[in-house]
mmCIF file of C-alpha atoms and ligand atoms in Angstrom:
data_model
loop_
_atom_site.group_PDB
_atom_site.id
_atom_site.type_symbol
_atom_site.label_atom_id
_atom_site.label_comp_id
_atom_site.label_asym_id
_atom_site.label_seq_id
_atom_site.Cartn_x
_atom_site.Cartn_y
_atom_site.Cartn_z
ATOM 1 C CA MET A 1 27.758 -6.789 3.921
ATOM 2 C CA ARG A 2 26.050 -8.895 1.229
ATOM 3 C CA ILE A 3 23.132 -7.450 -0.737
ATOM 4 C CA GLY A 4 20.967 -10.383 0.434
ATOM 5 C CA GLU A 5 21.023 -8.963 3.968
ATOM 6 C CA ILE A 6 19.151 -5.811 2.958
ATOM 7 C CA GLY A 7 17.325 -7.301 -0.044
ATOM 8 C CA GLU A 8 16.128 -5.649 -3.257
ATOM 9 C CA PHE A 9 13.876 -3.173 -1.468
ATOM 10 C CA GLY A 10 16.467 -2.267 1.189
ATOM 11 C CA LEU A 11 18.863 -1.533 -1.679
ATOM 12 C CA ILE A 12 16.332 0.694 -3.486
ATOM 13 C CA GLN A 13 15.739 2.599 -0.229
ATOM 14 C CA ARG A 14 19.494 3.050 0.184
ATOM 15 C CA VAL A 15 19.790 4.424 -3.370
ATOM 16 C CA SER A 16 16.875 6.803 -2.855
ATOM 17 C CA GLN A 17 18.528 8.150 0.318
ATOM 18 C CA GLN A 18 21.819 8.707 -1.537
ATOM 19 C CA PHE A 19 20.195 10.884 -4.210
ATOM 20 C CA ALA A 20 18.033 13.976 -3.839
ATOM 21 C CA SER A 21 15.498 12.510 -6.225
ATOM 22 C CA HIS A 22 14.012 15.880 -7.134
ATOM 23 C CA CYS A 23 14.201 18.292 -10.008
ATOM 24 C CA ASP A 24 12.096 21.083 -11.449
ATOM 25 C CA GLY A 25 8.609 19.765 -12.092
ATOM 26 C CA CYS A 26 9.177 16.470 -10.267
ATOM 27 C CA ILE A 27 6.150 15.514 -8.195
ATOM 28 C CA ASP A 28 7.172 11.920 -7.337
ATOM 29 C CA GLY A 29 10.599 10.336 -7.818
ATOM 30 C CA ILE A 30 11.782 6.921 -6.610
ATOM 31 C CA GLY A 31 9.270 4.795 -4.732
ATOM 32 C CA ASP A 32 6.123 4.349 -6.790
ATOM 33 C CA ASP A 33 5.233 2.355 -9.920
ATOM 34 C CA CYS A 34 6.052 5.430 -12.025
ATOM 35 C CA ALA A 35 7.802 8.751 -11.491
ATOM 36 C CA VAL A 36 5.383 11.684 -11.886
ATOM 37 C CA LEU A 37 6.445 14.958 -13.553
ATOM 38 C CA GLU A 38 4.731 18.183 -14.508
ATOM 39 C CA MET A 39 5.066 19.228 -18.152
ATOM 40 C CA PRO A 40 5.208 23.012 -18.607
ATOM 41 C CA GLY A 41 2.059 24.324 -20.263
ATOM 42 C CA CYS A 42 0.323 20.937 -20.160
ATOM 43 C CA LYS A 43 -2.559 20.011 -17.885
ATOM 44 C CA ASP A 44 -1.643 16.311 -17.925
ATOM 45 C CA LEU A 45 1.073 14.861 -15.715
ATOM 46 C CA LEU A 46 3.862 12.782 -17.282
ATOM 47 C CA LEU A 47 4.366 9.230 -15.944
ATOM 48 C CA VAL A 48 7.686 7.418 -16.494
ATOM 49 C CA THR A 49 8.496 3.787 -15.714
ATOM 50 C CA THR A 50 11.287 1.379 -16.649
ATOM 51 C CA ASP A 51 11.768 -2.384 -16.242
ATOM 52 C CA LEU A 52 14.549 -4.799 -17.045
ATOM 53 C CA LEU A 53 14.130 -8.418 -18.228
ATOM 54 C CA VAL A 54 17.246 -10.585 -18.038
ATOM 55 C CA GLU A 55 17.499 -14.045 -19.594
ATOM 56 C CA SER A 56 17.719 -16.844 -16.964
ATOM 57 C CA ILE A 57 16.401 -14.476 -14.280
ATOM 58 C CA HIS A 58 13.100 -13.275 -15.777
ATOM 59 C CA PHE A 59 12.681 -15.814 -18.581
ATOM 60 C CA ILE A 60 14.220 -18.956 -20.020
ATOM 61 C CA ARG A 61 14.835 -18.371 -23.712
ATOM 62 C CA ASP A 62 13.752 -21.782 -24.961
ATOM 63 C CA GLN A 63 10.623 -21.826 -22.782
ATOM 64 C CA ILE A 64 8.979 -18.685 -24.150
ATOM 65 C CA PRO A 65 8.197 -18.134 -27.842
ATOM 66 C CA PRO A 66 10.005 -14.982 -29.012
ATOM 67 C CA ARG A 67 6.799 -13.205 -30.055
ATOM 68 C CA THR A 68 5.337 -13.854 -26.588
ATOM 69 C CA LEU A 69 8.562 -12.559 -24.989
ATOM 70 C CA GLY A 70 8.144 -9.336 -26.988
ATOM 71 C CA ARG A 71 4.564 -8.973 -25.791
ATOM 72 C CA LYS A 72 5.478 -9.684 -22.169
ATOM 73 C CA SER A 73 8.374 -7.202 -22.222
ATOM 74 C CA LEU A 74 6.054 -4.342 -23.097
ATOM 75 C CA SER A 75 3.151 -5.638 -20.975
ATOM 76 C CA VAL A 76 5.084 -5.594 -17.686
ATOM 77 C CA ASN A 77 6.019 -1.948 -18.274
ATOM 78 C CA LEU A 78 2.490 -0.969 -19.322
ATOM 79 C CA SER A 79 1.260 -2.571 -16.099
ATOM 80 C CA ASP A 80 3.097 0.126 -14.103
ATOM 81 C CA ILE A 81 1.271 2.841 -16.084
ATOM 82 C CA ALA A 82 -2.009 1.007 -15.288
ATOM 83 C CA ALA A 83 -1.055 0.961 -11.599
ATOM 84 C CA MET A 84 -0.994 4.789 -11.561
ATOM 85 C CA GLY A 85 -4.302 5.057 -13.462
ATOM 86 C CA GLY A 86 -2.497 6.461 -16.501
ATOM 87 C CA VAL A 87 -2.748 6.231 -20.272
ATOM 88 C CA PRO A 88 0.385 4.967 -22.090
ATOM 89 C CA TRP A 89 1.900 7.335 -24.632
ATOM 90 C CA ALA A 90 5.294 6.259 -25.999
ATOM 91 C CA PHE A 91 8.190 3.899 -25.226
ATOM 92 C CA PHE A 92 11.926 3.282 -25.674
ATOM 93 C CA LEU A 93 13.424 -0.180 -26.222
ATOM 94 C CA SER A 94 17.013 -1.161 -25.382
ATOM 95 C CA ILE A 95 18.330 -4.659 -26.061
ATOM 96 C CA ALA A 96 21.620 -6.458 -25.452
ATOM 97 C CA LEU A 97 21.836 -9.463 -27.802
ATOM 98 C CA PRO A 98 24.150 -12.479 -27.711
ATOM 99 C CA GLU A 99 25.783 -12.910 -31.138
ATOM 100 C CA SER A 100 24.414 -16.456 -31.396
ATOM 101 C CA ILE A 101 20.790 -15.291 -31.524
ATOM 102 C CA ASP A 102 18.951 -15.832 -34.851
ATOM 103 C CA LEU A 103 17.502 -12.967 -36.838
ATOM 104 C CA GLU A 104 14.211 -14.955 -36.925
ATOM 105 C CA PHE A 105 14.115 -14.764 -33.117
ATOM 106 C CA ILE A 106 14.591 -10.980 -33.189
ATOM 107 C CA ASP A 107 11.933 -10.526 -35.901
ATOM 108 C CA ALA A 108 9.398 -12.556 -33.915
ATOM 109 C CA PHE A 109 10.310 -10.717 -30.694
ATOM 110 C CA MET A 110 9.730 -7.380 -32.457
ATOM 111 C CA MET A 111 6.372 -8.625 -33.754
ATOM 112 C CA GLY A 112 5.363 -9.274 -30.149
ATOM 113 C CA ILE A 113 6.406 -5.761 -29.129
ATOM 114 C CA HIS A 114 4.440 -4.506 -32.120
ATOM 115 C CA ASP A 115 1.316 -6.485 -31.076
ATOM 116 C CA ARG A 116 1.151 -4.732 -27.722
ATOM 117 C CA SER A 117 2.204 -1.308 -28.999
ATOM 118 C CA ARG A 118 -0.663 -1.380 -31.521
ATOM 119 C CA GLN A 119 -3.136 -2.782 -29.018
ATOM 120 C CA PHE A 120 -2.475 0.031 -26.545
ATOM 121 C CA ASN A 121 -1.622 2.763 -29.037
ATOM 122 C CA VAL A 122 1.868 3.436 -27.702
ATOM 123 C CA ALA A 123 4.648 4.540 -30.080
ATOM 124 C CA LEU A 124 8.279 3.330 -30.148
ATOM 125 C CA LEU A 125 10.452 6.482 -30.132
ATOM 126 C CA GLY A 126 13.982 5.132 -29.653
ATOM 127 C CA GLY A 127 16.244 2.888 -27.625
ATOM 128 C CA ASP A 128 19.684 1.306 -27.803
ATOM 129 C CA THR A 129 21.160 -1.923 -29.203
ATOM 130 C CA THR A 130 24.364 -3.657 -28.094
ATOM 131 C CA ARG A 131 26.042 -7.062 -28.054
ATOM 132 C CA ALA A 132 25.801 -9.182 -24.905
ATOM 133 C CA ASP A 133 28.253 -11.901 -23.856
ATOM 134 C CA ALA A 134 25.645 -14.504 -23.009
ATOM 135 C CA HIS A 135 22.279 -13.351 -21.774
ATOM 136 C CA LEU A 136 19.604 -11.592 -23.772
ATOM 137 C CA THR A 137 18.677 -8.453 -21.816
ATOM 138 C CA ILE A 138 15.691 -6.204 -22.494
ATOM 139 C CA ASN A 139 15.008 -2.791 -21.006
ATOM 140 C CA ILE A 140 11.879 -0.811 -21.806
ATOM 141 C CA THR A 141 10.953 2.668 -20.617
ATOM 142 C CA VAL A 142 7.338 3.742 -21.029
ATOM 143 C CA LEU A 143 5.978 7.279 -20.856
ATOM 144 C CA GLY A 144 2.359 7.776 -19.930
ATOM 145 C CA LYS A 145 -0.002 10.630 -19.161
ATOM 146 C CA SER A 146 -2.524 11.306 -16.465
ATOM 147 C CA PRO A 147 -4.903 14.174 -15.876
ATOM 148 C CA HIS A 148 -3.716 16.090 -12.780
ATOM 149 C CA HIS A 149 -6.134 14.923 -10.144
ATOM 150 C CA ARG A 150 -6.264 11.317 -11.286
ATOM 151 C CA VAL A 151 -2.852 9.831 -10.395
ATOM 152 C CA LYS A 152 -3.169 6.898 -7.967
ATOM 153 C CA ARG A 153 -0.135 6.289 -5.778
ATOM 154 C CA ARG A 154 1.023 3.595 -3.368
ATOM 155 C CA SER A 155 0.552 6.168 -0.600
ATOM 156 C CA GLY A 156 -2.922 7.346 0.418
ATOM 157 C CA ALA A 157 -4.514 4.228 1.956
ATOM 158 C CA GLN A 158 -6.397 4.986 5.193
ATOM 159 C CA PRO A 159 -7.358 2.587 8.019
ATOM 160 C CA GLY A 160 -10.856 1.305 7.254
ATOM 161 C CA ASP A 161 -10.369 1.428 3.454
ATOM 162 C CA ILE A 162 -11.348 -1.750 1.602
ATOM 163 C CA ILE A 163 -8.645 -3.658 -0.308
ATOM 164 C CA GLN A 164 -9.707 -4.875 -3.761
ATOM 165 C CA VAL A 165 -8.021 -6.890 -6.512
ATOM 166 C CA SER A 166 -8.813 -6.922 -10.238
ATOM 167 C CA GLY A 167 -8.672 -10.684 -10.865
ATOM 168 C CA GLN A 168 -7.446 -14.172 -10.066
ATOM 169 C CA LEU A 169 -4.063 -14.510 -8.367
ATOM 170 C CA GLY A 170 -1.618 -17.417 -8.386
ATOM 171 C CA SER A 171 -2.118 -18.476 -12.016
ATOM 172 C CA SER A 172 1.223 -17.084 -13.174
ATOM 173 C CA ALA A 173 3.135 -18.832 -10.355
ATOM 174 C CA ALA A 174 1.296 -22.053 -11.247
ATOM 175 C CA GLY A 175 2.328 -21.636 -14.900
ATOM 176 C CA LEU A 176 5.961 -21.088 -13.911
ATOM 177 C CA HIS A 177 5.860 -24.199 -11.709
ATOM 178 C CA LEU A 178 4.453 -26.273 -14.586
ATOM 179 C CA LEU A 179 7.133 -25.022 -16.978
ATOM 180 C CA LEU A 180 10.001 -25.582 -14.544
ATOM 181 C CA ASN A 181 8.794 -29.089 -13.656
ATOM 182 C CA ASP A 182 7.940 -30.120 -17.188
ATOM 183 C CA GLN A 183 4.310 -30.810 -16.250
ATOM 184 C CA LEU A 184 2.532 -29.623 -19.377
ATOM 185 C CA GLY A 185 -0.836 -31.279 -19.958
ATOM 186 C CA GLU A 186 -4.224 -30.781 -21.565
ATOM 187 C CA ASP A 187 -5.577 -28.406 -18.910
ATOM 188 C CA THR A 188 -2.447 -26.396 -18.215
ATOM 189 C CA GLY A 189 -2.612 -23.909 -21.106
ATOM 190 C CA LYS A 190 -4.397 -21.196 -19.117
ATOM 191 C CA PHE A 191 -1.708 -21.203 -16.404
ATOM 192 C CA ILE A 192 1.140 -21.177 -18.927
ATOM 193 C CA ALA A 193 -0.545 -18.269 -20.749
ATOM 194 C CA ALA A 194 -1.017 -16.372 -17.449
ATOM 195 C CA HIS A 195 2.722 -16.672 -16.842
ATOM 196 C CA LEU A 196 4.079 -16.085 -20.342
ATOM 197 C CA ASP A 197 1.561 -13.644 -21.787
ATOM 198 C CA PRO A 198 -0.051 -11.390 -19.133
ATOM 199 C CA GLU A 199 -2.326 -8.520 -20.213
ATOM 200 C CA PRO A 200 -1.741 -5.153 -18.563
ATOM 201 C CA ARG A 201 -4.908 -3.921 -16.801
ATOM 202 C CA LEU A 202 -4.925 -0.471 -18.417
ATOM 203 C CA ALA A 203 -8.715 -0.139 -18.762
ATOM 204 C CA VAL A 204 -9.135 -1.124 -15.101
ATOM 205 C CA GLY A 205 -6.533 1.384 -13.874
ATOM 206 C CA LEU A 206 -8.120 4.133 -15.929
ATOM 207 C CA ALA A 207 -11.611 3.305 -14.632
ATOM 208 C CA LEU A 208 -10.329 3.483 -11.051
ATOM 209 C CA SER A 209 -8.583 6.797 -11.689
ATOM 210 C CA GLU A 210 -12.036 8.335 -12.122
ATOM 211 C CA ILE A 211 -13.135 7.368 -8.611
ATOM 212 C CA PRO A 212 -11.942 9.862 -5.979
ATOM 213 C CA GLY A 213 -12.568 7.320 -3.175
ATOM 214 C CA VAL A 214 -9.803 5.070 -4.568
ATOM 215 C CA THR A 215 -6.957 6.019 -2.233
ATOM 216 C CA SER A 216 -3.971 3.944 -3.428
ATOM 217 C CA MET A 217 -2.993 1.417 -6.109
ATOM 218 C CA ILE A 218 -0.159 -0.937 -7.171
ATOM 219 C CA ASP A 219 0.236 -3.784 -9.673
ATOM 220 C CA VAL A 220 0.942 -7.355 -8.534
ATOM 221 C CA SER A 221 4.398 -8.054 -9.932
ATOM 222 C CA ASP A 222 6.145 -9.523 -6.874
ATOM 223 C CA GLY A 223 3.219 -11.224 -5.082
ATOM 224 C CA LEU A 224 0.049 -9.911 -3.403
ATOM 225 C CA LEU A 225 1.429 -9.633 0.133
ATOM 226 C CA GLN A 226 4.743 -8.132 -0.971
ATOM 227 C CA ASP A 227 3.029 -5.533 -3.166
ATOM 228 C CA LEU A 228 0.415 -4.800 -0.508
ATOM 229 C CA SER A 229 3.253 -4.248 1.971
ATOM 230 C CA HIS A 230 4.541 -1.497 -0.365
ATOM 231 C CA ILE A 231 1.135 0.219 -0.123
ATOM 232 C CA CYS A 232 1.288 -0.142 3.675
ATOM 233 C CA GLU A 233 4.842 1.251 3.901
ATOM 234 C CA ARG A 234 4.053 4.274 1.728
ATOM 235 C CA SER A 235 0.683 4.833 3.460
ATOM 236 C CA LEU A 236 2.030 4.219 7.010
ATOM 237 C CA SER A 237 -0.680 1.639 7.563
ATOM 238 C CA GLY A 238 -1.276 -2.120 7.864
ATOM 239 C CA ALA A 239 -3.548 -4.599 6.083
ATOM 240 C CA ARG A 240 -5.751 -7.512 7.047
ATOM 241 C CA VAL A 241 -6.402 -9.883 4.147
ATOM 242 C CA ASP A 242 -9.052 -12.639 4.069
ATOM 243 C CA PHE A 243 -7.531 -15.542 2.123
ATOM 244 C CA ASP A 244 -10.960 -17.029 1.353
ATOM 245 C CA ALA A 245 -11.960 -13.840 -0.503
ATOM 246 C CA ILE A 246 -8.926 -13.781 -2.842
ATOM 247 C CA PRO A 247 -10.045 -14.826 -6.343
ATOM 248 C CA HIS A 248 -8.098 -17.713 -7.841
ATOM 249 C CA HIS A 249 -8.716 -20.164 -10.664
ATOM 250 C CA PRO A 250 -10.938 -23.116 -9.620
ATOM 251 C CA ASP A 251 -8.377 -25.573 -11.113
ATOM 252 C CA LEU A 252 -5.467 -24.142 -9.113
ATOM 253 C CA LEU A 253 -5.524 -26.858 -6.424
ATOM 254 C CA ASN A 254 -5.597 -29.561 -9.120
ATOM 255 C CA CYS A 255 -2.667 -27.863 -10.784
ATOM 256 C CA ALA A 256 -0.816 -28.034 -7.431
ATOM 257 C CA ARG A 257 -1.711 -31.775 -7.310
ATOM 258 C CA GLN A 258 -3.804 -31.173 -4.155
ATOM 259 C CA ASP A 259 -0.862 -29.559 -2.319
ATOM 260 C CA ASP A 260 -2.944 -27.000 -0.423
ATOM 261 C CA ARG A 261 0.075 -25.236 1.040
ATOM 262 C CA MET A 262 1.690 -24.733 -2.362
ATOM 263 C CA MET A 263 -1.581 -23.532 -3.892
ATOM 264 C CA LYS A 264 -2.029 -20.929 -1.112
ATOM 265 C CA GLN A 265 1.572 -19.827 -1.493
ATOM 266 C CA TRP A 266 0.987 -19.201 -5.230
ATOM 267 C CA VAL A 267 -2.095 -17.092 -4.453
ATOM 268 C CA VAL A 268 -0.612 -14.831 -1.767
ATOM 269 C CA SER A 269 3.020 -14.582 -2.841
ATOM 270 C CA GLY A 270 3.302 -15.815 -6.429
ATOM 271 C CA GLY A 271 4.496 -12.957 -8.613
ATOM 272 C CA GLU A 272 3.774 -11.748 -12.136
ATOM 273 C CA ASP A 273 -0.016 -11.909 -12.223
ATOM 274 C CA TYR A 274 -0.031 -8.214 -13.212
ATOM 275 C CA GLU A 275 -3.469 -7.723 -11.719
ATOM 276 C CA LEU A 276 -4.068 -4.432 -9.873
ATOM 277 C CA VAL A 277 -4.576 -4.081 -6.118
ATOM 278 C CA TRP A 278 -6.091 -0.880 -4.728
ATOM 279 C CA THR A 279 -7.736 0.556 -1.648
ATOM 280 C CA VAL A 280 -11.062 2.354 -1.638
ATOM 281 C CA SER A 281 -13.127 4.143 0.987
ATOM 282 C CA PRO A 282 -16.076 1.947 2.100
ATOM 283 C CA THR A 283 -18.583 4.362 0.525
ATOM 284 C CA ASP A 284 -17.085 3.734 -2.950
ATOM 285 C CA GLU A 285 -16.536 -0.044 -2.535
ATOM 286 C CA LEU A 286 -19.390 -1.113 -4.801
ATOM 287 C CA ARG A 287 -18.853 1.697 -7.275
ATOM 288 C CA ALA A 288 -15.232 0.578 -7.744
ATOM 289 C CA LEU A 289 -16.204 -3.088 -8.181
ATOM 290 C CA ASN A 290 -18.910 -2.272 -10.732
ATOM 291 C CA SER A 291 -16.636 0.068 -12.596
ATOM 292 C CA VAL A 292 -13.740 -2.417 -12.950
ATOM 293 C CA ARG A 293 -16.124 -5.224 -13.915
ATOM 294 C CA ASP A 294 -17.391 -2.966 -16.723
ATOM 295 C CA ALA A 295 -13.722 -2.490 -17.693
ATOM 296 C CA GLY A 296 -13.270 -6.262 -18.097
ATOM 297 C CA ALA A 297 -12.220 -7.373 -14.602
ATOM 298 C CA ARG A 298 -14.946 -10.012 -14.160
ATOM 299 C CA ASN A 299 -13.330 -11.655 -11.126
ATOM 300 C CA ALA A 300 -12.565 -8.461 -9.185
ATOM 301 C CA ALA A 301 -13.230 -8.772 -5.457
ATOM 302 C CA SER A 302 -12.849 -7.102 -2.065
ATOM 303 C CA ILE A 303 -10.224 -9.065 -0.130
ATOM 304 C CA GLY A 304 -9.527 -7.202 3.082
ATOM 305 C CA VAL A 305 -9.239 -3.946 4.953
ATOM 306 C CA ILE A 306 -6.523 -1.396 5.738
ATOM 307 C CA THR A 307 -5.562 -1.266 9.436
ATOM 308 C CA ASP A 308 -3.320 0.876 11.626
ATOM 309 C CA THR A 309 -1.143 -2.053 12.810
ATOM 310 C CA GLY A 310 1.745 -1.416 10.394
ATOM 311 C CA ARG A 311 1.696 -5.127 9.463
ATOM 312 C CA VAL A 312 0.211 -7.204 6.648
ATOM 313 C CA GLU A 313 -1.843 -9.991 8.247
ATOM 314 C CA LEU A 314 -3.511 -12.933 6.532
ATOM 315 C CA PHE A 315 -6.562 -14.789 7.850
ATOM 316 C CA ASP A 316 -8.852 -17.587 6.733
ATOM 317 C CA GLY A 317 -11.904 -19.274 8.331
ATOM 318 C CA ASN A 318 -9.596 -20.917 10.907
ATOM 319 C CA GLY A 319 -7.857 -17.718 12.064
ATOM 320 C CA ALA A 320 -4.411 -16.218 11.403
ATOM 321 C CA MET A 321 -2.418 -17.910 8.630
ATOM 322 C CA GLU A 322 1.320 -18.368 8.660
ATOM 323 C CA ILE A 323 3.129 -16.434 5.908
ATOM 324 C CA PRO A 324 6.418 -18.229 5.166
ATOM 325 C CA ASN A 325 7.397 -16.086 2.188
ATOM 326 C CA ILE A 326 5.569 -12.869 1.342
ATOM 327 C CA GLY A 327 6.769 -12.538 -2.251
ATOM 328 C CA TRP A 328 9.608 -12.055 -4.688
ATOM 329 C CA ASP A 329 12.833 -10.197 -3.768
ATOM 330 C CA HIS A 330 15.677 -10.554 -6.300
ATOM 331 C CA PHE A 331 18.405 -10.856 -3.663
ATOM 332 C CA ARG A 332 16.521 -12.750 -0.959
ATOM 333 C CA ASN A 333 14.847 -15.386 -3.163
ATOM 334 C CA ALA A 334 17.883 -15.930 -5.410
HETATM 335 P P1 ADP B 1 7.918 -2.066 -9.982
HETATM 336 O O1 ADP B 1 7.878 -3.505 -9.517
HETATM 337 O O2 ADP B 1 6.608 -1.376 -9.904
HETATM 338 O O3 ADP B 1 8.604 -1.898 -11.323
HETATM 339 P P2 ADP B 1 10.202 -1.752 -8.315
HETATM 340 O O4 ADP B 1 9.956 -2.551 -7.084
HETATM 341 O O5 ADP B 1 11.043 -2.333 -9.403
HETATM 342 O O6 ADP B 1 8.798 -1.288 -8.919
HETATM 343 O O7 ADP B 1 10.838 -0.358 -7.923
HETATM 344 C C1 ADP B 1 10.310 0.411 -6.872
HETATM 345 C C2 ADP B 1 10.779 1.853 -7.049
HETATM 346 O O8 ADP B 1 12.198 1.916 -6.976
HETATM 347 C C3 ADP B 1 10.387 2.478 -8.394
HETATM 348 O O9 ADP B 1 10.068 3.843 -8.154
HETATM 349 C C4 ADP B 1 11.664 2.359 -9.207
HETATM 350 O O10 ADP B 1 11.760 3.364 -10.215
HETATM 351 C C5 ADP B 1 12.736 2.543 -8.149
HETATM 352 N N1 ADP B 1 14.034 1.882 -8.469
HETATM 353 C C6 ADP B 1 14.268 0.555 -8.633
HETATM 354 N N2 ADP B 1 15.570 0.315 -8.897
HETATM 355 C C7 ADP B 1 16.173 1.534 -8.922
HETATM 356 C C8 ADP B 1 17.500 1.976 -9.157
HETATM 357 N N3 ADP B 1 18.491 1.116 -9.422
HETATM 358 N N4 ADP B 1 17.749 3.314 -9.108
HETATM 359 C C9 ADP B 1 16.761 4.202 -8.845
HETATM 360 N N5 ADP B 1 15.487 3.850 -8.607
HETATM 361 C C10 ADP B 1 15.183 2.538 -8.643
HETATM 362 MG MG1 MG B 2 4.714 -2.013 -10.319
#
């Protein structure tokens, strides 16, 4: 059987069934944005997350400045700490480098890592360095902390809970489209920046961790509907999303050259926006929105409701919308 038949997430499920993913102190293993562990004698929980960036798959080396690549490499990992409502603590950096790469590239890349590590007060504690045959490969592991009762998981959403998002979606997919099609112009900088240089929503995640009515959370790395489907799977629930309520940049349709279908596809299934999506009981809906807006998420919005259908459904003013592709899967989209 080919991996494409079960896809990235089928493969992860298979791995998690093959291993008893539990040890002393383990509260959550495979299946959420971070693993969650108890630390003896410490009231905080330890969060651990790791992500891999491979040249030609996750980035094209001559289309991203090295300093920006450094920033993005740490940002995408920090986003998983944000998705649990945690505070980042320390990180490890492993790199496989083609021999042809210039030292100037590495120095600039490290400056980018340094930018984000200083910004979020997270210390580099180790890693590994090797030669690669062709493709630059970056792996970062981040440790974070969370006070016991504050961890937000993908599980926990209840039918009737409101679905909210921290900001505009689709901008990163638009930026990728512009880069791949060589369509850079005067007004495209914001989309390129959304794709190349996302900011992890750590203040937003932390603000939400203080609200008990927030029942689940995830970051948007693979596309809204894909990531929402992970919340639904782990929470044994469904979701009904109102397309018209999803925040997106007012220039997005222009960027898609009036291709409405492509613009909508970017919004609901474009990956790498690194915004947060969470569910909240209706009584805390406004509290959550006010709190994340105070934490910098000016465009946060309620976009739907959790159901008991077991499916993610998308509607607009005209009724049910077709969903041709719900989001990114490394083996199905490849
Ligand atoms: P994210 O997009 O938040 O980084 P992923 O979709 O990559 O999450 O992974 C989902 C879950 O599967 C996470 O808990 C992750 O640690 C786990 N996972 C992914 N790949 C593997 C693997 N090869 N072995 C064990 N666990 C894995
Ligand atoms: Mg994630």
